[in-house]
Amino acid sequence: MPVVTLGQSPFASDRLARPLSPAVRAGDFVFVSGTVPTDDQGQVVQGGIEAQTRQVFKRLEEALALAGCTLQDVAKVNVWLDDPRDFGSFNRVYMECFGEHRPARSTVESRLMIDAKVEIDVTAYKPL
């Protein structure tokens, strides 16, 4: 089964397309690219870790929908936090977004490529 790219390459605030796909389907698996808290114009949303985490989840849901998936189909989550002191606030929003669903997760502290507090990528499983 071929790898199928889903969606258009995202734009950043410089209006240049990025060399990636929002999501890729490989058989029954859907891989969503690292997602940062940007608005429709490519600007990082303001408001701290909670607002940024909510925006990332909004973007993740949009990318998952390209493959007919929802957050309930997510099997693995990778999280990068700019500041480990944000971990508790991040977790509150994370639990709101996933509800009772508890995918496997890795969370690390890392300097991000843009001036944001959080980046998340996910892997979903949804048989064709």
PDB file of N, CA and C in Angstrom, residues 51-97:
ATOM      1  N   ALA A  51      -3.476  28.322  26.138  1.00  0.00           N
ATOM      2  CA  ALA A  51      -4.021  28.772  24.848  1.00  0.00           C
ATOM      3  C   ALA A  51      -3.272  28.118  23.691  1.00  0.00           C
ATOM      4  N   GLN A  52      -1.964  28.013  23.817  1.00  0.00           N
ATOM      5  CA  GLN A  52      -1.184  27.399  22.743  1.00  0.00           C
ATOM      6  C   GLN A  52      -1.477  25.909  22.619  1.00  0.00           C
ATOM      7  N   THR A  53      -1.647  25.225  23.728  1.00  0.00           N
ATOM      8  CA  THR A  53      -1.967  23.793  23.670  1.00  0.00           C
ATOM      9  C   THR A  53      -3.331  23.577  23.030  1.00  0.00           C
ATOM     10  N   ARG A  54      -4.313  24.400  23.372  1.00  0.00           N
ATOM     11  CA  ARG A  54      -5.634  24.281  22.748  1.00  0.00           C
ATOM     12  C   ARG A  54      -5.544  24.500  21.241  1.00  0.00           C
ATOM     13  N   GLN A  55      -4.727  25.466  20.804  1.00  0.00           N
ATOM     14  CA  GLN A  55      -4.576  25.724  19.380  1.00  0.00           C
ATOM     15  C   GLN A  55      -3.896  24.545  18.675  1.00  0.00           C
ATOM     16  N   VAL A  56      -2.898  23.956  19.320  1.00  0.00           N
ATOM     17  CA  VAL A  56      -2.258  22.775  18.735  1.00  0.00           C
ATOM     18  C   VAL A  56      -3.277  21.652  18.571  1.00  0.00           C
ATOM     19  N   PHE A  57      -4.113  21.421  19.580  1.00  0.00           N
ATOM     20  CA  PHE A  57      -5.119  20.359  19.464  1.00  0.00           C
ATOM     21  C   PHE A  57      -6.128  20.666  18.364  1.00  0.00           C
ATOM     22  N   LYS A  58      -6.483  21.929  18.186  1.00  0.00           N
ATOM     23  CA  LYS A  58      -7.376  22.311  17.078  1.00  0.00           C
ATOM     24  C   LYS A  58      -6.725  21.928  15.756  1.00  0.00           C
ATOM     25  N   ARG A  59      -5.450  22.235  15.595  1.00  0.00           N
ATOM     26  CA  ARG A  59      -4.719  21.910  14.371  1.00  0.00           C
ATOM     27  C   ARG A  59      -4.556  20.400  14.185  1.00  0.00           C
ATOM     28  N   LEU A  60      -4.305  19.688  15.288  1.00  0.00           N
ATOM     29  CA  LEU A  60      -4.203  18.222  15.199  1.00  0.00           C
ATOM     30  C   LEU A  60      -5.520  17.623  14.718  1.00  0.00           C
ATOM     31  N   GLU A  61      -6.624  18.099  15.261  1.00  0.00           N
ATOM     32  CA  GLU A  61      -7.937  17.586  14.847  1.00  0.00           C
ATOM     33  C   GLU A  61      -8.185  17.836  13.365  1.00  0.00           C
ATOM     34  N   GLU A  62      -7.769  19.005  12.862  1.00  0.00           N
ATOM     35  CA  GLU A  62      -7.915  19.306  11.437  1.00  0.00           C
ATOM     36  C   GLU A  62      -7.085  18.346  10.590  1.00  0.00           C
ATOM     37  N   ALA A  63      -5.857  18.083  11.004  1.00  0.00           N
ATOM     38  CA  ALA A  63      -4.989  17.171  10.254  1.00  0.00           C
ATOM     39  C   ALA A  63      -5.522  15.738  10.307  1.00  0.00           C
ATOM     40  N   LEU A  64      -5.959  15.300  11.466  1.00  0.00           N
ATOM     41  CA  LEU A  64      -6.521  13.952  11.587  1.00  0.00           C
ATOM     42  C   LEU A  64      -7.767  13.786  10.718  1.00  0.00           C
ATOM     43  N   ALA A  65      -8.585  14.822  10.643  1.00  0.00           N
ATOM     44  CA  ALA A  65      -9.816  14.764   9.841  1.00  0.00           C
ATOM     45  C   ALA A  65      -9.518  14.526   8.360  1.00  0.00           C
ATOM     46  N   LEU A  66      -8.354  14.940   7.892  1.00  0.00           N
ATOM     47  CA  LEU A  66      -7.977  14.695   6.495  1.00  0.00           C
ATOM     48  C   LEU A  66      -7.958  13.200   6.185  1.00  0.00           C
ATOM     49  N   ALA A  67      -7.753  12.370   7.205  1.00  0.00           N
ATOM     50  CA  ALA A  67      -7.717  10.911   7.038  1.00  0.00           C
ATOM     51  C   ALA A  67      -8.955  10.241   7.626  1.00  0.00           C
ATOM     52  N   GLY A  68      -9.959  11.048   7.980  1.00  0.00           N
ATOM     53  CA  GLY A  68     -11.163  10.482   8.575  1.00  0.00           C
ATOM     54  C   GLY A  68     -10.963  10.029  10.008  1.00  0.00           C
ATOM     55  N   CYS A  69      -9.994  10.606  10.687  1.00  0.00           N
ATOM     56  CA  CYS A  69      -9.674  10.230  12.064  1.00  0.00           C
ATOM     57  C   CYS A  69     -10.081  11.331  13.045  1.00  0.00           C
ATOM     58  N   THR A  70     -10.136  10.952  14.314  1.00  0.00           N
ATOM     59  CA  THR A  70     -10.349  11.893  15.409  1.00  0.00           C
ATOM     60  C   THR A  70      -9.277  11.626  16.464  1.00  0.00           C
ATOM     61  N   LEU A  71      -9.300  12.409  17.513  1.00  0.00           N
ATOM     62  CA  LEU A  71      -8.358  12.182  18.618  1.00  0.00           C
ATOM     63  C   LEU A  71      -8.536  10.801  19.235  1.00  0.00           C
ATOM     64  N   GLN A  72      -9.729  10.235  19.130  1.00  0.00           N
ATOM     65  CA  GLN A  72      -9.980   8.908  19.699  1.00  0.00           C
ATOM     66  C   GLN A  72      -9.240   7.806  18.945  1.00  0.00           C
ATOM     67  N   ASP A  73      -8.741   8.101  17.746  1.00  0.00           N
ATOM     68  CA  ASP A  73      -7.974   7.129  16.962  1.00  0.00           C
ATOM     69  C   ASP A  73      -6.477   7.212  17.233  1.00  0.00           C
ATOM     70  N   VAL A  74      -6.058   8.178  18.040  1.00  0.00           N
ATOM     71  CA  VAL A  74      -4.633   8.391  18.292  1.00  0.00           C
ATOM     72  C   VAL A  74      -4.090   7.297  19.206  1.00  0.00           C
ATOM     73  N   ALA A  75      -2.975   6.692  18.775  1.00  0.00           N
ATOM     74  CA  ALA A  75      -2.329   5.637  19.555  1.00  0.00           C
ATOM     75  C   ALA A  75      -1.069   6.134  20.264  1.00  0.00           C
ATOM     76  N   LYS A  76      -0.384   7.135  19.682  1.00  0.00           N
ATOM     77  CA  LYS A  76       0.888   7.616  20.238  1.00  0.00           C
ATOM     78  C   LYS A  76       0.981   9.119  20.070  1.00  0.00           C
ATOM     79  N   VAL A  77       1.479   9.776  21.109  1.00  0.00           N
ATOM     80  CA  VAL A  77       1.654  11.230  21.110  1.00  0.00           C
ATOM     81  C   VAL A  77       3.099  11.538  21.500  1.00  0.00           C
ATOM     82  N   ASN A  78       3.717  12.465  20.767  1.00  0.00           N
ATOM     83  CA  ASN A  78       5.037  12.992  21.125  1.00  0.00           C
ATOM     84  C   ASN A  78       4.877  14.479  21.389  1.00  0.00           C
ATOM     85  N   VAL A  79       5.390  14.927  22.529  1.00  0.00           N
ATOM     86  CA  VAL A  79       5.220  16.323  22.952  1.00  0.00           C
ATOM     87  C   VAL A  79       6.582  16.929  23.237  1.00  0.00           C
ATOM     88  N   TRP A  80       6.764  18.157  22.750  1.00  0.00           N
ATOM     89  CA  TRP A  80       7.936  18.954  23.086  1.00  0.00           C
ATOM     90  C   TRP A  80       7.452  20.208  23.783  1.00  0.00           C
ATOM     91  N   LEU A  81       7.938  20.431  25.000  1.00  0.00           N
ATOM     92  CA  LEU A  81       7.617  21.643  25.755  1.00  0.00           C
ATOM     93  C   LEU A  81       8.857  22.507  25.850  1.00  0.00           C
ATOM     94  N   ASP A  82       8.684  23.796  25.607  1.00  0.00           N
ATOM     95  CA  ASP A  82       9.786  24.743  25.693  1.00  0.00           C
ATOM     96  C   ASP A  82      10.236  24.950  27.141  1.00  0.00           C
ATOM     97  N   ASP A  83       9.309  24.853  28.080  1.00  0.00           N
ATOM     98  CA  ASP A  83       9.597  25.137  29.492  1.00  0.00           C
ATOM     99  C   ASP A  83       8.974  24.049  30.365  1.00  0.00           C
ATOM    100  N   PRO A  84       9.773  23.289  31.102  1.00  0.00           N
ATOM    101  CA  PRO A  84       9.216  22.211  31.921  1.00  0.00           C
ATOM    102  C   PRO A  84       8.267  22.704  33.010  1.00  0.00           C
ATOM    103  N   ARG A  85       8.345  23.969  33.355  1.00  0.00           N
ATOM    104  CA  ARG A  85       7.415  24.514  34.357  1.00  0.00           C
ATOM    105  C   ARG A  85       5.986  24.561  33.829  1.00  0.00           C
ATOM    106  N   ASP A  86       5.807  24.425  32.526  1.00  0.00           N
ATOM    107  CA  ASP A  86       4.474  24.419  31.913  1.00  0.00           C
ATOM    108  C   ASP A  86       3.818  23.042  31.932  1.00  0.00           C
ATOM    109  N   PHE A  87       4.517  22.040  32.440  1.00  0.00           N
ATOM    110  CA  PHE A  87       4.042  20.657  32.350  1.00  0.00           C
ATOM    111  C   PHE A  87       2.661  20.463  32.974  1.00  0.00           C
ATOM    112  N   GLY A  88       2.429  21.001  34.159  1.00  0.00           N
ATOM    113  CA  GLY A  88       1.137  20.831  34.831  1.00  0.00           C
ATOM    114  C   GLY A  88      -0.002  21.483  34.059  1.00  0.00           C
ATOM    115  N   SER A  89       0.195  22.714  33.621  1.00  0.00           N
ATOM    116  CA  SER A  89      -0.836  23.416  32.845  1.00  0.00           C
ATOM    117  C   SER A  89      -1.080  22.724  31.515  1.00  0.00           C
ATOM    118  N   PHE A  90      -0.009  22.277  30.873  1.00  0.00           N
ATOM    119  CA  PHE A  90      -0.151  21.523  29.634  1.00  0.00           C
ATOM    120  C   PHE A  90      -0.990  20.274  29.869  1.00  0.00           C
ATOM    121  N   ASN A  91      -0.693  19.528  30.923  1.00  0.00           N
ATOM    122  CA  ASN A  91      -1.420  18.285  31.205  1.00  0.00           C
ATOM    123  C   ASN A  91      -2.904  18.523  31.426  1.00  0.00           C
ATOM    124  N   ARG A  92      -3.274  19.629  32.061  1.00  0.00           N
ATOM    125  CA  ARG A  92      -4.699  19.924  32.272  1.00  0.00           C
ATOM    126  C   ARG A  92      -5.423  20.030  30.929  1.00  0.00           C
ATOM    127  N   VAL A  93      -4.848  20.772  29.997  1.00  0.00           N
ATOM    128  CA  VAL A  93      -5.479  20.925  28.688  1.00  0.00           C
ATOM    129  C   VAL A  93      -5.442  19.607  27.917  1.00  0.00           C
ATOM    130  N   TYR A  94      -4.341  18.899  27.991  1.00  0.00           N
ATOM    131  CA  TYR A  94      -4.203  17.602  27.329  1.00  0.00           C
ATOM    132  C   TYR A  94      -5.324  16.654  27.774  1.00  0.00           C
ATOM    133  N   MET A  95      -5.571  16.606  29.084  1.00  0.00           N
ATOM    134  CA  MET A  95      -6.625  15.723  29.601  1.00  0.00           C
ATOM    135  C   MET A  95      -8.004  16.187  29.142  1.00  0.00           C
ATOM    136  N   GLU A  96      -8.226  17.489  29.054  1.00  0.00           N
ATOM    137  CA  GLU A  96      -9.500  18.005  28.537  1.00  0.00           C
ATOM    138  C   GLU A  96      -9.713  17.537  27.101  1.00  0.00           C
ATOM    139  N   CYS A  97      -8.678  17.611  26.303  1.00  0.00           N
ATOM    140  CA  CYS A  97      -8.792  17.299  24.874  1.00  0.00           C
ATOM    141  C   CYS A  97      -8.967  15.810  24.612  1.00  0.00           C
TER     142      CYS A  97
END
